[in-house]
PDB file of C-alpha atoms in Angstrom:
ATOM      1  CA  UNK A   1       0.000   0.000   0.000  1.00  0.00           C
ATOM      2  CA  UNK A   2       3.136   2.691   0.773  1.00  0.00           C
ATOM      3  CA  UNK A   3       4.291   2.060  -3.243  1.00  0.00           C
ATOM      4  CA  UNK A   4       3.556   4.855  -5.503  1.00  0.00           C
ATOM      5  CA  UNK A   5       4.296   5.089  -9.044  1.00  0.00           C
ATOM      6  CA  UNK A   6       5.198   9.073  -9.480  1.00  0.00           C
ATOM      7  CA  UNK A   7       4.949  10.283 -13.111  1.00  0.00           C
ATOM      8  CA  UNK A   8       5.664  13.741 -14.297  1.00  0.00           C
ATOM      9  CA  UNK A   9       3.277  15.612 -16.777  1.00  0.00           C
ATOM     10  CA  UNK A  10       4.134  18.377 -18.457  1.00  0.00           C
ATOM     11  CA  UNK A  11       2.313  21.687 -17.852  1.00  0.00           C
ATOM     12  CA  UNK A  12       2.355  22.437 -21.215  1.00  0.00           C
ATOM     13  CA  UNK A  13       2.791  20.372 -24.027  1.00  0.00           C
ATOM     14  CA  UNK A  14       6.234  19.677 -25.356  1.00  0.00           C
ATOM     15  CA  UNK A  15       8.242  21.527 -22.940  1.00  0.00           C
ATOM     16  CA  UNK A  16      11.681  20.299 -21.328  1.00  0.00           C
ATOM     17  CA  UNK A  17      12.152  22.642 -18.276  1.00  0.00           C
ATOM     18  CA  UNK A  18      11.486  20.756 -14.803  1.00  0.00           C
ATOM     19  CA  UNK A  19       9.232  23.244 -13.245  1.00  0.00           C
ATOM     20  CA  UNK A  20       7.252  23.219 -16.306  1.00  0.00           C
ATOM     21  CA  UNK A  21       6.500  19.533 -15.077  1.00  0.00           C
ATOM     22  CA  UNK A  22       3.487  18.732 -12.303  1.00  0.00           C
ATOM     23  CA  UNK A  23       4.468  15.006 -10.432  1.00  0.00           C
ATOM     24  CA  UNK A  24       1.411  13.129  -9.970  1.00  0.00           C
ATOM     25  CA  UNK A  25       1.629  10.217  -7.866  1.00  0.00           C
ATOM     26  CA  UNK A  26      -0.498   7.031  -9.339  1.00  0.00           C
ATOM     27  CA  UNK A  27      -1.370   4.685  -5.887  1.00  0.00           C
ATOM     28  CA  UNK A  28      -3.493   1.281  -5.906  1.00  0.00           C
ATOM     29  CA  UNK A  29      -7.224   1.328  -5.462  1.00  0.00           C
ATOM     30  CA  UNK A  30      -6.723   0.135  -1.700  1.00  0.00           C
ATOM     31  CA  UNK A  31      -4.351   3.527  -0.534  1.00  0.00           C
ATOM     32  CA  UNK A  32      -7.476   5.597  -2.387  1.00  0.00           C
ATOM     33  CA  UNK A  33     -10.232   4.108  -0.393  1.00  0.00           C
ATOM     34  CA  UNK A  34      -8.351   4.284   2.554  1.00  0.00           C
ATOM     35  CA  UNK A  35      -7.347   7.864   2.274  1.00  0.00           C
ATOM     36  CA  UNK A  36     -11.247   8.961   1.266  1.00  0.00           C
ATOM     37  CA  UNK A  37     -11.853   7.129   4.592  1.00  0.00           C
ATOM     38  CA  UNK A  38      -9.206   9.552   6.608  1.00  0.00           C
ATOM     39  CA  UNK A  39      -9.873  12.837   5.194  1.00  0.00           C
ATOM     40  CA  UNK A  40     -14.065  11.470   6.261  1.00  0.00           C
ATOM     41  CA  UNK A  41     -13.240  10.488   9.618  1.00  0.00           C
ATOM     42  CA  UNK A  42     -10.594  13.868   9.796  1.00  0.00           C
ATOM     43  CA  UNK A  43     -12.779  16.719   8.672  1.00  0.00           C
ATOM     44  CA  UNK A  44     -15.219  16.979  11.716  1.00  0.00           C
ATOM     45  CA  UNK A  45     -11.881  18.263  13.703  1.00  0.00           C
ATOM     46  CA  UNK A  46     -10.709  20.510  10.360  1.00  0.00           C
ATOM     47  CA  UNK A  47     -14.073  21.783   9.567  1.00  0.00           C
ATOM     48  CA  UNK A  48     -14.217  24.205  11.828  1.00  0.00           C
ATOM     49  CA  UNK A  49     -10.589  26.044  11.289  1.00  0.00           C
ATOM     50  CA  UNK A  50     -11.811  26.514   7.899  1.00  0.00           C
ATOM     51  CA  UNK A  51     -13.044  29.957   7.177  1.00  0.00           C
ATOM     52  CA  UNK A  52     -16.326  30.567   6.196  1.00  0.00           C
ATOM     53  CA  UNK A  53     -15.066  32.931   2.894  1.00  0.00           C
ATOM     54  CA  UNK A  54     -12.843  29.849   1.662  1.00  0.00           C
ATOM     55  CA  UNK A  55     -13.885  28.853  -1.607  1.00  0.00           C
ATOM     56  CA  UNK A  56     -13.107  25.298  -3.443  1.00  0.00           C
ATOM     57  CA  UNK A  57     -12.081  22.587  -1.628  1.00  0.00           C
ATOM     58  CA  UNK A  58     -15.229  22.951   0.422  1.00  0.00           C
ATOM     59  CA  UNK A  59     -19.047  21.083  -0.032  1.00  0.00           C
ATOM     60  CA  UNK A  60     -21.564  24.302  -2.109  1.00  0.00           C
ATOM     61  CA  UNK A  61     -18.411  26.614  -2.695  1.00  0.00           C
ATOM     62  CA  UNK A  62     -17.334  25.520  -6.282  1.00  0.00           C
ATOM     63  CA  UNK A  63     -16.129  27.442  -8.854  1.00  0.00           C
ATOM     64  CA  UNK A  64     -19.063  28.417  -9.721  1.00  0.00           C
ATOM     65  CA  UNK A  65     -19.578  30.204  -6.494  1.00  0.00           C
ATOM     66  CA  UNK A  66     -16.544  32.013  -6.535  1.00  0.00           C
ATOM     67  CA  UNK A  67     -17.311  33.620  -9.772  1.00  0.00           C
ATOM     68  CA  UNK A  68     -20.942  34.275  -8.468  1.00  0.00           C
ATOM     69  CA  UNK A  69     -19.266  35.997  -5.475  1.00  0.00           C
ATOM     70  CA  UNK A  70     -17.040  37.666  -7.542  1.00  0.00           C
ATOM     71  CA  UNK A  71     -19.609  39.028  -9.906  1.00  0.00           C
ATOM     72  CA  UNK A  72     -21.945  40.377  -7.375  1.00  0.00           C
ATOM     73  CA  UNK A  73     -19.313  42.242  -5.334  1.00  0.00           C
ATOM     74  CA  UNK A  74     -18.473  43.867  -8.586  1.00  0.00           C
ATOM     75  CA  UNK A  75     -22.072  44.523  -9.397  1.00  0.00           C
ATOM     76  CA  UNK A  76     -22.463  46.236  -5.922  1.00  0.00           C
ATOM     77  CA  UNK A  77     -19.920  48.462  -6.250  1.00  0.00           C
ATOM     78  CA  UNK A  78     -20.564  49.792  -9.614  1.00  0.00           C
ATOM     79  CA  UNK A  79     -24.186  49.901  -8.074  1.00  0.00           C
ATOM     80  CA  UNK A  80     -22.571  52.329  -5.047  1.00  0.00           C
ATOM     81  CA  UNK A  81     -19.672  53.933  -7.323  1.00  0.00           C
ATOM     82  CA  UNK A  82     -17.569  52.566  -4.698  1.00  0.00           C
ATOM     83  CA  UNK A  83     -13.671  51.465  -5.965  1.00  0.00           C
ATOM     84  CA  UNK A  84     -13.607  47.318  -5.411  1.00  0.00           C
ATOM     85  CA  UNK A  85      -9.614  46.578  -4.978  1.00  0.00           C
ATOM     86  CA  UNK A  86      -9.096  42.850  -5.775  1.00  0.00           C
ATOM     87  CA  UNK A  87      -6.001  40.684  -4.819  1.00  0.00           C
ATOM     88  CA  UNK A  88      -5.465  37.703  -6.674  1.00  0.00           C
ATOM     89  CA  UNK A  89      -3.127  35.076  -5.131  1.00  0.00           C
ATOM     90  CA  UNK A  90      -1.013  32.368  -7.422  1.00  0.00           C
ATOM     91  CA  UNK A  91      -0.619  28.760  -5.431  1.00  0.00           C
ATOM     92  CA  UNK A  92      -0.353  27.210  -8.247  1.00  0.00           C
ATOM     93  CA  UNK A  93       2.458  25.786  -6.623  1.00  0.00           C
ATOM     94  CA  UNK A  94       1.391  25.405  -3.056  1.00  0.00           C
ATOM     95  CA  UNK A  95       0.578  21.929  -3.323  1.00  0.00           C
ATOM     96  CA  UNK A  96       3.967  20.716  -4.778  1.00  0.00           C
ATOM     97  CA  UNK A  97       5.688  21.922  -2.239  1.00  0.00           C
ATOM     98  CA  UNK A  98       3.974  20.632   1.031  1.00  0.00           C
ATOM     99  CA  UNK A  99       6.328  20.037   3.999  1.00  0.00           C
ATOM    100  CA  UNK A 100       5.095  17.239   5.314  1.00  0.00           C
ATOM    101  CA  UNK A 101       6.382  17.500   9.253  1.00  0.00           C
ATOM    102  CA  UNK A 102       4.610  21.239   9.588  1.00  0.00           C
ATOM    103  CA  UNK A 103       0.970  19.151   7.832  1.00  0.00           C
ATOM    104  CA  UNK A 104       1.547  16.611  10.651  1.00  0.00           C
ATOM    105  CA  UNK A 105       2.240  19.520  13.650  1.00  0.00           C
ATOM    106  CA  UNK A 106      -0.759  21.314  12.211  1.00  0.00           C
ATOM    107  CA  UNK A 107      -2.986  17.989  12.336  1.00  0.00           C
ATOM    108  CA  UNK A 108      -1.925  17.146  16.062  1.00  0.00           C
ATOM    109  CA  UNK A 109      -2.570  20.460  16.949  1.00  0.00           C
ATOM    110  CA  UNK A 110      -6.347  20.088  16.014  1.00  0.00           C
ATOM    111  CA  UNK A 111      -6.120  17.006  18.026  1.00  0.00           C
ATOM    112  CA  UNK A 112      -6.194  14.361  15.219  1.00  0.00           C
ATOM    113  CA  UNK A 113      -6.856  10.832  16.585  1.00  0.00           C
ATOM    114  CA  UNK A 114      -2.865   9.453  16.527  1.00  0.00           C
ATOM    115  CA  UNK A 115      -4.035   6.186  14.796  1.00  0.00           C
ATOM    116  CA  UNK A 116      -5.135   8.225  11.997  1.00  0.00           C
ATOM    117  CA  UNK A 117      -2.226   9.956  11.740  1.00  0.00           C
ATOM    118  CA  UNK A 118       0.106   7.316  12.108  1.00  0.00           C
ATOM    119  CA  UNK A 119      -1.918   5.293   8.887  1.00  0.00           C
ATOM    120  CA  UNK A 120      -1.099   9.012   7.048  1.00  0.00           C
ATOM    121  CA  UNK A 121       2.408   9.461   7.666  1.00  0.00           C
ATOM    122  CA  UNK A 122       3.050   5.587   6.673  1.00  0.00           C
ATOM    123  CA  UNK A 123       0.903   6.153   3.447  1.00  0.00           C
ATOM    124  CA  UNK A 124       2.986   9.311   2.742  1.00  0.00           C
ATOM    125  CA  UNK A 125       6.414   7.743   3.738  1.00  0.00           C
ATOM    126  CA  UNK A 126       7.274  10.391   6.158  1.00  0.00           C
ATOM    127  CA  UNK A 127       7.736   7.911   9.019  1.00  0.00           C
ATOM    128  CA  UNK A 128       6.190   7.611  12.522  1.00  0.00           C
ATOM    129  CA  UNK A 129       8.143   9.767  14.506  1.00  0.00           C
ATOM    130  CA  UNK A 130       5.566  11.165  16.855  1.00  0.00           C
TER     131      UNK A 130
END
């Protein structure tokens, strides 16, 4: 179940530069079920750190909401004639570049069961060493 066959797909087709590369990990049907069952069991304690303006990621805040959001602020304040000042954040990267002992110090700080954690870290190969 630890074994993972990592691939790298290019961002953009026919290029040769690394970081124009996105490493995708391809893991048996077993490590996929048992994850799903994790995060399940794990997002009653994460749930609540999670802001109520975060979009994606979350259950009803889709895309499509952000861009509803979006719209209708803008739509307000061309309704006022107030200025709307947007900032737009990148993390297209984020996600590549996850260090996986601060994930596990954040996790035991919202008191994640320690069996849980324990199945993660061996899934992720980052070793038990709490």
């Amino acid at each position: 179940m630890k074994k993972s066959i990592y691939i790298s797909i290019p961002k953009k087709p026919g290029t040769a530069e690394c970081d124009q590369h996105r490493t995708i990990s391809l893991m048996g049907h077993l490590t996929k079920v048992l994850l799903r069952i994790l995060m399940k069991r794990m997002r009653n304690e994460i749930l609540p750190e999670i802001s109520e303006t975060q979009f994606r990621f979350m259950a009803d805040k889709g895309t499509r909401n952000t861009i509803f959001a979006l719209k209708t602020f803008l739509e307000r304040s061309i309704e006022v004639q107030k200025d709307l000042y947007l900032c737009l954040i990148d993390y297209s990267k984020a996600f590549d570049n996850i260090r996986h002992s601060d994930l596990f110090d954040i996790l035991t700080g919202l008191y994640i069961d320690g069996k849980e954690l324990r199945v993660l870290r061996n899934i992720l190969g980052t070793g038990d060493s709490h």
